[in-house]
CSV table of C-alpha atoms and ligand atoms in Angstrom, one decimal:
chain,number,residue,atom,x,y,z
A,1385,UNK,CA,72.2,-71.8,-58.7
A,1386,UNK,CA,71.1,-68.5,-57.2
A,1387,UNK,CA,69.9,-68.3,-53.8
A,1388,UNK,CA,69.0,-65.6,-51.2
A,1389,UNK,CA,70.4,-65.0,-47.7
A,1390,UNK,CA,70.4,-62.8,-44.7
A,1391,UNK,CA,73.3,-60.7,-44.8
A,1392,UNK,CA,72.2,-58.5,-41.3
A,1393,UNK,CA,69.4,-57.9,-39.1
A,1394,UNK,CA,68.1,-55.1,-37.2
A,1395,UNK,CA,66.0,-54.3,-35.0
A,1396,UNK,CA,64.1,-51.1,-32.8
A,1397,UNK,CA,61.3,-51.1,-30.2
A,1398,UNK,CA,59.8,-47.5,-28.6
A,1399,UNK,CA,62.2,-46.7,-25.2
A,1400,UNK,CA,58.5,-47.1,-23.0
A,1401,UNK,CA,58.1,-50.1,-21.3
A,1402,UNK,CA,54.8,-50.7,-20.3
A,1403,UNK,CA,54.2,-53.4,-18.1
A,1404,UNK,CA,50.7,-55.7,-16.8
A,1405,UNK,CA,50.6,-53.8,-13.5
A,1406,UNK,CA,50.7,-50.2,-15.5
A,1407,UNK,CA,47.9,-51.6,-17.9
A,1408,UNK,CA,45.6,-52.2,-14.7
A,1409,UNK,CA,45.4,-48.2,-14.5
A,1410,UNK,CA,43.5,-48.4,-17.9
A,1411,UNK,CA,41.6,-51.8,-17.8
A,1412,UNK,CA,39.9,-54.3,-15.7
A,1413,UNK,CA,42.9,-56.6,-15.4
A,1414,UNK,CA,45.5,-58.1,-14.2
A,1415,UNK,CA,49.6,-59.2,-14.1
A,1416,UNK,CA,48.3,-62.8,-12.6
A,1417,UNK,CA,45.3,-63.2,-15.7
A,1418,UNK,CA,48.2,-61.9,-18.5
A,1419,UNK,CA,51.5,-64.1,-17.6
A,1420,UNK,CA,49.5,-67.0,-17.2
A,1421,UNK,CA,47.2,-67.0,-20.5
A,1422,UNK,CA,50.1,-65.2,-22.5
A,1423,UNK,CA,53.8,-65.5,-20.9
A,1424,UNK,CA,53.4,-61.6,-21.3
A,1425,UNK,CA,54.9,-59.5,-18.6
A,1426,UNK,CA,55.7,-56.2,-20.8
A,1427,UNK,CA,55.7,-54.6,-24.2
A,1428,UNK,CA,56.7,-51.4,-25.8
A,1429,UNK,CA,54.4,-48.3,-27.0
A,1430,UNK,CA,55.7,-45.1,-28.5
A,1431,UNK,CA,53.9,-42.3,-26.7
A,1432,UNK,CA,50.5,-42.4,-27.8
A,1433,UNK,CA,50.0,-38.5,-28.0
A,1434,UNK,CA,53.2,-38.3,-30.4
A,1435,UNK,CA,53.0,-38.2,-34.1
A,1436,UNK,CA,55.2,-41.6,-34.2
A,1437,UNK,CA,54.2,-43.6,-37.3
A,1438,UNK,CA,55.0,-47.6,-38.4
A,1439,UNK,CA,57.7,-46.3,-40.6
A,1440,UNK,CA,59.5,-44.3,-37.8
A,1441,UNK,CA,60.4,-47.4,-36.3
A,1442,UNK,CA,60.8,-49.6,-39.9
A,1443,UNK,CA,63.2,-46.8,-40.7
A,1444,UNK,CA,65.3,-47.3,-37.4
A,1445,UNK,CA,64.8,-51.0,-37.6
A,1446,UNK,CA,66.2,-51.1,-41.2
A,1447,UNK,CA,69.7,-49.0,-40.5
A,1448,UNK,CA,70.4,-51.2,-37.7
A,1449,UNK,CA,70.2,-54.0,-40.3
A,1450,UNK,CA,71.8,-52.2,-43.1
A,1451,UNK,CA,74.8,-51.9,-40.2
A,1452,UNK,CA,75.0,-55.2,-39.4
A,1453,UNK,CA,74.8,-56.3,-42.5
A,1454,UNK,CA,77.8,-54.2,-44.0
A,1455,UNK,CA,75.2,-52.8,-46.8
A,1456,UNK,CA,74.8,-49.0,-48.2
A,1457,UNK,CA,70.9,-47.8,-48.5
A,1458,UNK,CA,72.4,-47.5,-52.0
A,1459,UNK,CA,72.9,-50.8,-52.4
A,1460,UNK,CA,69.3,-51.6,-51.6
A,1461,UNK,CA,67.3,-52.6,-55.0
A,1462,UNK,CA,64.0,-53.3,-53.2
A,1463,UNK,CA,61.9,-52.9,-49.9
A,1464,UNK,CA,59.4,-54.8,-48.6
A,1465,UNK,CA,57.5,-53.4,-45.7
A,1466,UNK,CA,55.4,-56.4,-43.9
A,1467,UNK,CA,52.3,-54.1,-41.7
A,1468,UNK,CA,48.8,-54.2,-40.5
A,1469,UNK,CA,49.3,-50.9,-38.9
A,1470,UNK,CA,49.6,-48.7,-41.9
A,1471,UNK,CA,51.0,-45.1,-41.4
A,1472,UNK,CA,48.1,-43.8,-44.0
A,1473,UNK,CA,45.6,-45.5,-46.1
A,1474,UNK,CA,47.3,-44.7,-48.7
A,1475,UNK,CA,49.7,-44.7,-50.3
A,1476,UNK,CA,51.8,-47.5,-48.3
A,1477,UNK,CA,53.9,-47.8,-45.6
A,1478,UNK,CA,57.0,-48.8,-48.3
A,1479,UNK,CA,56.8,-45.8,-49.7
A,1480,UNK,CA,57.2,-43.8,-46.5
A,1481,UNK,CA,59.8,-45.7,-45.0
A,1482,UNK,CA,61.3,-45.4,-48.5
A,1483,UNK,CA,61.7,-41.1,-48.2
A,1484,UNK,CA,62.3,-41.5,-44.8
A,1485,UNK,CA,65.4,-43.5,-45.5
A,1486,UNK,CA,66.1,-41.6,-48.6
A,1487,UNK,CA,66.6,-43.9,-51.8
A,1488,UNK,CA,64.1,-42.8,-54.4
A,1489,UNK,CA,63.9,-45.2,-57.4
A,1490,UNK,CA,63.5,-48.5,-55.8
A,1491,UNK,CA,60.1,-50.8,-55.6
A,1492,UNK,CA,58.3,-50.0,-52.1
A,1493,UNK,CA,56.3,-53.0,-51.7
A,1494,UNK,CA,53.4,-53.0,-48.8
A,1495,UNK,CA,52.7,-56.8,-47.3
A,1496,UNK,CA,49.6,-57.0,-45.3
A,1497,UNK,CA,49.7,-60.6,-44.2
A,1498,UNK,CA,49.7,-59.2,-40.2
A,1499,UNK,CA,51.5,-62.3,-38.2
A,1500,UNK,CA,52.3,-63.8,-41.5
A,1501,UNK,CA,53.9,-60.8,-42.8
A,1502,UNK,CA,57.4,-61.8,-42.6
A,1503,UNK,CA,57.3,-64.7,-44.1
A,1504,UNK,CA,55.1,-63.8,-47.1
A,1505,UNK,CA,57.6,-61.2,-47.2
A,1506,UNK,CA,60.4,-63.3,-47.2
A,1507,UNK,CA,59.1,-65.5,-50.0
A,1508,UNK,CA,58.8,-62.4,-51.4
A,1509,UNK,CA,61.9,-61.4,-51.7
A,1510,UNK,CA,63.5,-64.4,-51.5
A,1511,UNK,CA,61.6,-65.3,-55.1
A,1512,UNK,CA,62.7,-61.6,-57.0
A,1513,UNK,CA,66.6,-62.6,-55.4
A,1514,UNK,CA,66.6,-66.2,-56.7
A,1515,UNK,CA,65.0,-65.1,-60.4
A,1516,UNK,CA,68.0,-62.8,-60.6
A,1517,UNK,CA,65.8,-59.5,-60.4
A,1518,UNK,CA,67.3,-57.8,-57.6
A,1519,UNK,CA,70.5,-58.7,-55.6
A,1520,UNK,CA,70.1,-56.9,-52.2
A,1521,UNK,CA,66.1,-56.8,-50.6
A,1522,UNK,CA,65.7,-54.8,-47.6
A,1523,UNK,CA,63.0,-56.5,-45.8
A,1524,UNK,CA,61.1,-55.0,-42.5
A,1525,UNK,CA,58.6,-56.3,-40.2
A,1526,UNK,CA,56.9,-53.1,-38.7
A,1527,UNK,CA,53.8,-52.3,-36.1
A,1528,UNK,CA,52.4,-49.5,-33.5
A,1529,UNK,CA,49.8,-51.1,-32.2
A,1530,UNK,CA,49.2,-48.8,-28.9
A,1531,UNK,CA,47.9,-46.3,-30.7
A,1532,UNK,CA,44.9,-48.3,-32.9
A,1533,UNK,CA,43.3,-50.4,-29.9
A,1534,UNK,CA,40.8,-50.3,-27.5
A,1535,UNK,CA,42.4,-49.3,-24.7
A,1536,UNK,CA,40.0,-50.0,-22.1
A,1537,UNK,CA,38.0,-52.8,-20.0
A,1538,UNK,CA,36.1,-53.5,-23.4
A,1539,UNK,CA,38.7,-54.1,-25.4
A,1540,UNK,CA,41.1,-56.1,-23.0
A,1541,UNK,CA,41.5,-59.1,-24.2
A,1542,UNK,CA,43.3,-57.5,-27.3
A,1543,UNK,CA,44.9,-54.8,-25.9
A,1544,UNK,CA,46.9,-56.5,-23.4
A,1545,UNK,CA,48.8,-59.1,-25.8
A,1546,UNK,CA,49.8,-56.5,-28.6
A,1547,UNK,CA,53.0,-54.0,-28.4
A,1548,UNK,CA,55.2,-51.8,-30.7
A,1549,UNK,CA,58.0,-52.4,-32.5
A,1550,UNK,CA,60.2,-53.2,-35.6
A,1551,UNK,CA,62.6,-56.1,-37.2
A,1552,UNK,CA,64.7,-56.0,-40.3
A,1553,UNK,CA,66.8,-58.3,-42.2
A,1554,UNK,CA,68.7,-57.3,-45.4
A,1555,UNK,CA,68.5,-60.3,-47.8
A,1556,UNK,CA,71.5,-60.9,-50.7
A,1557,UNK,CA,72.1,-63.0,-53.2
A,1558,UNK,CA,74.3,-66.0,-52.7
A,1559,UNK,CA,75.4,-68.7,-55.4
A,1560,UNK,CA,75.0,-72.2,-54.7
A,1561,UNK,CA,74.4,-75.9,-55.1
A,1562,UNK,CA,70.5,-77.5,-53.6
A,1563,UNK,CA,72.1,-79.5,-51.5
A,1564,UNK,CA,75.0,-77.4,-49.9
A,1565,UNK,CA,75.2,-76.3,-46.4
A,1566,UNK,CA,75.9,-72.3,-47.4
A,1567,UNK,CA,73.5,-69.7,-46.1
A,1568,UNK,CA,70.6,-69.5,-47.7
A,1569,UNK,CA,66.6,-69.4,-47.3
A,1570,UNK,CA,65.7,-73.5,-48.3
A,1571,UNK,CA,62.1,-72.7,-48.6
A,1572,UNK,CA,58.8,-70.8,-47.3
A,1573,UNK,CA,55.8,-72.2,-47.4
A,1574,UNK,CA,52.7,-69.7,-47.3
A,1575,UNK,CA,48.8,-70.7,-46.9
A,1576,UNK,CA,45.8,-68.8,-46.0
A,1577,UNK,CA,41.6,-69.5,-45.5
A,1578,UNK,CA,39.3,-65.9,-45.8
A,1579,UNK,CA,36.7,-68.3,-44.1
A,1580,UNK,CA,38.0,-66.9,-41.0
A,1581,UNK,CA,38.9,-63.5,-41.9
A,1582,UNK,CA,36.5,-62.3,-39.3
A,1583,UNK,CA,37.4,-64.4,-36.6
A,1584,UNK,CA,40.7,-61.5,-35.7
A,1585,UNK,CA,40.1,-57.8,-37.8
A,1586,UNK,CA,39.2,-54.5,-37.8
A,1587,UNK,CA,35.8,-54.1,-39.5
A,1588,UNK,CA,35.9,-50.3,-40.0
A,1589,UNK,CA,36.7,-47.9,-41.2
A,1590,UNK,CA,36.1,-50.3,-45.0
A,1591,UNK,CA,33.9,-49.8,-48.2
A,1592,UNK,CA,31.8,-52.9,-46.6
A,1593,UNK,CA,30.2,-49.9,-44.7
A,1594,UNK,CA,28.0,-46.7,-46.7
A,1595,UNK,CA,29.8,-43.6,-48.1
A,1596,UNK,CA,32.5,-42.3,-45.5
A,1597,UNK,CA,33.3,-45.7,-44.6
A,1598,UNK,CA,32.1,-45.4,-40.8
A,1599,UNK,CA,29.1,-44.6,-39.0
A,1600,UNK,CA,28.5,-43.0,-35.6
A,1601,UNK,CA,26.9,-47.0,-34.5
A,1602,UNK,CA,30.3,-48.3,-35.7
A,1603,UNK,CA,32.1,-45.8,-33.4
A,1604,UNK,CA,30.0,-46.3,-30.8
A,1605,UNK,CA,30.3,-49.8,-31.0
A,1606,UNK,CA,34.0,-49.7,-31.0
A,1607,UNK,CA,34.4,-51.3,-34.4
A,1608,UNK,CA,37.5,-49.1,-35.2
A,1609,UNK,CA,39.3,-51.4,-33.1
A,1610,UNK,CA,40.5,-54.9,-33.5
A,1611,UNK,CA,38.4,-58.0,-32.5
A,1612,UNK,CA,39.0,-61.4,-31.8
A,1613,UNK,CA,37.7,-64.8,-31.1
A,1614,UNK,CA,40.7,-65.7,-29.3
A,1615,UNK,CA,39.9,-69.2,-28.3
A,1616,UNK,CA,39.5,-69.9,-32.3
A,1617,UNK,CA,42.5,-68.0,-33.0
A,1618,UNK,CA,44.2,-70.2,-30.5
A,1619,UNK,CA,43.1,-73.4,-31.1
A,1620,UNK,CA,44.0,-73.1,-35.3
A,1621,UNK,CA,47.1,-71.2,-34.4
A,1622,UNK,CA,48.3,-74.6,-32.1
A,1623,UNK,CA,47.2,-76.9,-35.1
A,1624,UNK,CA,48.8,-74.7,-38.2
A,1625,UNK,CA,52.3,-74.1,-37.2
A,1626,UNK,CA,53.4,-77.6,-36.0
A,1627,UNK,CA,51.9,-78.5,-39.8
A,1628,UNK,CA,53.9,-75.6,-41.7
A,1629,UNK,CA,56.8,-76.6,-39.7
A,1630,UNK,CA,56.4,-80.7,-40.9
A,1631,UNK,CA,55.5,-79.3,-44.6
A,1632,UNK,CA,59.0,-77.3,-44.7
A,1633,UNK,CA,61.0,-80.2,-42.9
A,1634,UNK,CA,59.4,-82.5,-46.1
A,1635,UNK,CA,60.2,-80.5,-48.7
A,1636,UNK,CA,63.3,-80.2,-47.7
A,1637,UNK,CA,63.9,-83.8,-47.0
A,1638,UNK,CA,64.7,-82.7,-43.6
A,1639,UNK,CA,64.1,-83.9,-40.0
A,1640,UNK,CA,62.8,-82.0,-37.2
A,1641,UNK,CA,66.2,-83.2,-35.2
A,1642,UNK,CA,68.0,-81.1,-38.1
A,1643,UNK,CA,66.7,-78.0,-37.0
A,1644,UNK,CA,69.1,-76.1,-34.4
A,1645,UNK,CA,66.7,-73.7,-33.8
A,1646,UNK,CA,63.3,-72.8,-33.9
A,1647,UNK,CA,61.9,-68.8,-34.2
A,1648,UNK,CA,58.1,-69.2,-34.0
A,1649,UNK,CA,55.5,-65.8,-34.5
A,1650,UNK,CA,55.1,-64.8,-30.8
A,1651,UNK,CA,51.2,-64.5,-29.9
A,1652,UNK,CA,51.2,-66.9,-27.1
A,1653,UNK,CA,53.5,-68.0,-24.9
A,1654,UNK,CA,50.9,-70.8,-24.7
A,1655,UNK,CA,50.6,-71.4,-28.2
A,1656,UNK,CA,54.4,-72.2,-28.6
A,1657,UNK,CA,54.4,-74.1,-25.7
A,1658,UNK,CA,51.4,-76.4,-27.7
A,1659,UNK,CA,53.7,-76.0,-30.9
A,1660,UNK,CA,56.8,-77.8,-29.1
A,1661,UNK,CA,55.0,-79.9,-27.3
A,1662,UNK,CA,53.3,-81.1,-30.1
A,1663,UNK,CA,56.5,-81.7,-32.4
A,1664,UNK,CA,58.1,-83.0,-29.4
A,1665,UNK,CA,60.6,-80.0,-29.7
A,1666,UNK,CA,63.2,-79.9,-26.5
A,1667,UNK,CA,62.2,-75.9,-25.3
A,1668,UNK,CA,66.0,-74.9,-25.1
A,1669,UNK,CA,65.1,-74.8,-28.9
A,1670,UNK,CA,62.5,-72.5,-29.2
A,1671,UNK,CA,63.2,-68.8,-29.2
A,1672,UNK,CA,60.9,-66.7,-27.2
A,1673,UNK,CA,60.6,-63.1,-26.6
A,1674,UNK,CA,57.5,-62.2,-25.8
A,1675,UNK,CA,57.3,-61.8,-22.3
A,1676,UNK,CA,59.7,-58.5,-22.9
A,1677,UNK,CA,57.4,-57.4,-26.2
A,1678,UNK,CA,54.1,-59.3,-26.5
A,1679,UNK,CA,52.9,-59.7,-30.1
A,1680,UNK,CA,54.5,-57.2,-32.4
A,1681,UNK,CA,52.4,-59.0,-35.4
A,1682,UNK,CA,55.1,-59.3,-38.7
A,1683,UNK,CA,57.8,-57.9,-36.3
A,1684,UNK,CA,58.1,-60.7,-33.7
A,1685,UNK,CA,60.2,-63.0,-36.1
A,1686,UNK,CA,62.7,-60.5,-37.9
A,1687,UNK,CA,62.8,-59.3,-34.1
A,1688,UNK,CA,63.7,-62.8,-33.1
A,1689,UNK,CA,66.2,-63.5,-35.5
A,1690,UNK,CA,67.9,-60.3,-34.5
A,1691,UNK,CA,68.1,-61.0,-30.6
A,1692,UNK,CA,69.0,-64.5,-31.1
A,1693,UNK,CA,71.9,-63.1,-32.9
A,1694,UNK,CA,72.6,-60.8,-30.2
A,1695,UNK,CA,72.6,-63.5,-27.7
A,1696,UNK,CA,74.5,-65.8,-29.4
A,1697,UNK,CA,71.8,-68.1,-29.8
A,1698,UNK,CA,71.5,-68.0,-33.9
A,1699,UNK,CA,75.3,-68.6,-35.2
A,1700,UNK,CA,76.5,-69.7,-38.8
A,1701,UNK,CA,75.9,-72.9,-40.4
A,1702,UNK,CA,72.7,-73.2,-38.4
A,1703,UNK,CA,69.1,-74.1,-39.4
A,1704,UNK,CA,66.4,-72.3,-38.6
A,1705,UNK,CA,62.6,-72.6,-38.8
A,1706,UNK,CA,59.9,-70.3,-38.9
A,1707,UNK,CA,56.3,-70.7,-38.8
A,1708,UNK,CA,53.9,-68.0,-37.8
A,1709,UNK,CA,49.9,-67.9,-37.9
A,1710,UNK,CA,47.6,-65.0,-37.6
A,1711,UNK,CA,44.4,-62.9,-38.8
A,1712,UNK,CA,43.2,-64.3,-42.4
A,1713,UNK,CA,43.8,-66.6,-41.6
A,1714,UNK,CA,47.4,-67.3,-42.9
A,1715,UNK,CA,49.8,-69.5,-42.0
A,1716,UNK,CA,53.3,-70.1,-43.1
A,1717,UNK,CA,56.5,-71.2,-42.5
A,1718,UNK,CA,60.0,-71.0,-43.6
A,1719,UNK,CA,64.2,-72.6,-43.3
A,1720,UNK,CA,66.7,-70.7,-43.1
A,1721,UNK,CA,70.4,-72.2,-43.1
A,1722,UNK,CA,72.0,-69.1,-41.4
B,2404,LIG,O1,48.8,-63.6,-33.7
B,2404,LIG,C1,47.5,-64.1,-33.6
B,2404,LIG,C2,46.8,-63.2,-32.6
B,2404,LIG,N1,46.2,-63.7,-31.5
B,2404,LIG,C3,46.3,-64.9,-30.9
B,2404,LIG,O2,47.0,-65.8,-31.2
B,2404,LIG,C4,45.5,-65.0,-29.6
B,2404,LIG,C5,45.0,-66.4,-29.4
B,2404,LIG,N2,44.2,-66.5,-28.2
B,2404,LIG,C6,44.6,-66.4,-27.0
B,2404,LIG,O3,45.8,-66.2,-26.8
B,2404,LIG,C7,43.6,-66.5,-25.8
B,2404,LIG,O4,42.4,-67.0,-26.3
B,2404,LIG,C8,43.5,-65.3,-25.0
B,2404,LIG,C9,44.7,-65.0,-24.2
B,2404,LIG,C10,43.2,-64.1,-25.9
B,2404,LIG,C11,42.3,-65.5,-24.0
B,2404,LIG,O5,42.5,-66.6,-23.2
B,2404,LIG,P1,41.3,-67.6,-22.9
B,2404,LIG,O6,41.8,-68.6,-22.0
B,2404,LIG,O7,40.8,-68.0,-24.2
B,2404,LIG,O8,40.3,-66.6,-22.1
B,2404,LIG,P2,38.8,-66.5,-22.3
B,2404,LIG,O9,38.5,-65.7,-23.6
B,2404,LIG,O10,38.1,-67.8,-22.1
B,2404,LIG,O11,38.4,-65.5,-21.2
B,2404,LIG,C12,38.3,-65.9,-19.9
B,2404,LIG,C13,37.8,-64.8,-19.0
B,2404,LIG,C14,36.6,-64.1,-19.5
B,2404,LIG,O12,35.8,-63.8,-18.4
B,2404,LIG,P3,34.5,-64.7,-18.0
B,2404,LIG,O13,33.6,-64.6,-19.2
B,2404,LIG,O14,35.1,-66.1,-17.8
B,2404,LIG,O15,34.0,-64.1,-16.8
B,2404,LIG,C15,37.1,-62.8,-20.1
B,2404,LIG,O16,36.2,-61.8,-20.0
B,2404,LIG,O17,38.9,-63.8,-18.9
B,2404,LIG,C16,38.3,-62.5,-19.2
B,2404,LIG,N3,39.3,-61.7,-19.8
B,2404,LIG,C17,40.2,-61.0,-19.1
B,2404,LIG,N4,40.4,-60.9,-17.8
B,2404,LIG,C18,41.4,-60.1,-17.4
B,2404,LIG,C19,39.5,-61.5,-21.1
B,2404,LIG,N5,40.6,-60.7,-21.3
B,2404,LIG,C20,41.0,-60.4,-20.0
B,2404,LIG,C21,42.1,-59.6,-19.5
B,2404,LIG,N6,42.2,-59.5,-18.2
B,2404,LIG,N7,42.9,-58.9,-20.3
């Protein structure tokens, strides 16, 4: 049977480090309020009076995966570029990322699941590799977030979680039997509910609004830039991913004891914390890194992945689970046998 599996990962975050104390020259805030409702002490922005775009850093992202991975950009049959932070309206981020990398031909698909991202774009992938489609998917988890939010007092309680950067994995095909212990993605599982689409989102510029798509009220009312109920945001996010996780471990017939180790989405430090605590997870198992980025939305996992390589944290013949939530709301999760 045909499977799919990561063959590299890569990833790239801007060279600024901005940290709590430098954000309290902006806002009303502070390094004490941040590390202990978030875990965050520092994330990365490109320089926000540069024309840096999404696909800058998808592009250096996906070469360090390509690298790793021992692929050509030749070799690539498909990309799927997983974004909330679009370089353009349109056309999509895929298709810029695509030029910038330089293989014309190939399907540039845009994935705007935000924190989900990566693992709808996983499933993606992982679906056109096992239906025999494509054999090599270049996948990328990409945001610039310091440029789109509200960088002041008003807009502080987003601004201070979010930061840059990028994640990729090159996915390949790999033949194999259900039940064998080869690398391979076992399953994703993806969900959403639009009930709560405006409980985290950007509500302009959007056709909901009359011709031009944004008013001088909408401006002036900051709705350019993200909002978010975050205590609903929490409280779901805490209840969703220990569930994804369980609904992958079952359809796997797998046990949570199986699992070697576990990359969650990084919002909250607090949120994992809930996660492991609630599946009873020992915390040596759960890889972290956002006190070093804060949320990099559908990079934090492909991210993950690629420093837990680094560290030696993510070797072969392990498994893996994923389960991120975010604005949507979606949820999903996803094992990997590395
Ligand atoms: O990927 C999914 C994306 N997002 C998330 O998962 C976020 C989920 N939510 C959260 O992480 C938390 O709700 C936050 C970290 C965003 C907020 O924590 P909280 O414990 O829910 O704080 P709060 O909203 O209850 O705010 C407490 C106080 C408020 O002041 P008052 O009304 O009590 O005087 C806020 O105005 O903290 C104030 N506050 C801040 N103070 C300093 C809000 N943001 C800040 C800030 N610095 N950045």
């Amino acid at each position: 049977m045909r499977y799919s599996r990561i063959l590299g990962t890569g990833m790239h975050v801007p060279p600024q480090v901005v940290t709590n104390q430098d954000l309290t020259a902006l806002m009303d805030t502070s390094d004490e309020w941040i590390q202990q409702r978030s875990g965050i002490k520092e994330r990365r922005w490109v320089d926000l009076d540069s024309e840096t775009t999404t696909s800058d850093l998808a592009l250096e992202a996906s070469r360090r995966a390509l690298e790793s991975a021992g692929v050509k950009k030749e070799e690539i049959e498909m990309i799927v570029l997983c974004t909330l932070s679009a370089d353009h309206e349109f056309p999509g981020t895929a298709c810029f990322l695509q030029a910038k990398l330089g293989v014309p031909g190939i399907p540039a698909l845009d994935v705007r699941q935000q924190c989900t991202g990566f693992i709808y774009g996983l499933s993606i992938a992982d679906q056109f590799i096992r239906n025999g489609v494509y054999r090599k998917v270049l996948l990328v988890g990409a945001e610039i977030h310091s440029k789109a939010m509200d960088l002041t007092t008003r807009g502080r309680e987003v601004a201070v979680l979010f930061g840059d950067g990028a994640g990729a994995v090159v996915l390949g095909a790999i033949d194999g039997t259900p039940d064998g212990k080869f690398p391979h993605i076992l399953s994703s599982h993806l969900h959403a509910d639009g009930s709560f689409a405006k409980e985290l989102w950007i509500k302009a510029p959007g056709l909901a609004h009359k011709r031009t798509r944004i008013t001088a009220e909408l401006l002036e009312a900051g709705d350019h830039f993200p909002k978010m109920n975050g205590k609903t945001v929490f409280i779901h996010a805490s209840r969703r991913m220990p569930e994804a996780v369980l609904e992958a471990l079952a359809a796997n017939g797998l046990a949570l004891g199986d699992v070697d180790l576990f990359v969650f989405h990084q919002a909250n430090l607090r949120i994992n914390e809930m996660v492991a605590k609630q599946l009873g997870i020992p915390p040596e198992k759960v890889f972290n890194t956002i006190e070093c980025y804060g949320n990099t939305t559908a990079a934090t996992i492909p991210i993950g992945l690629d420093e837990a390589v680094r560290a030696g944290r993510l070797r072969p013949g392990m498994l893996v689970a994923t389960a991120a939530f975010g604005s949507g709301f979606t949820w999903a999760s996803s094992l990997i046998r590395w």
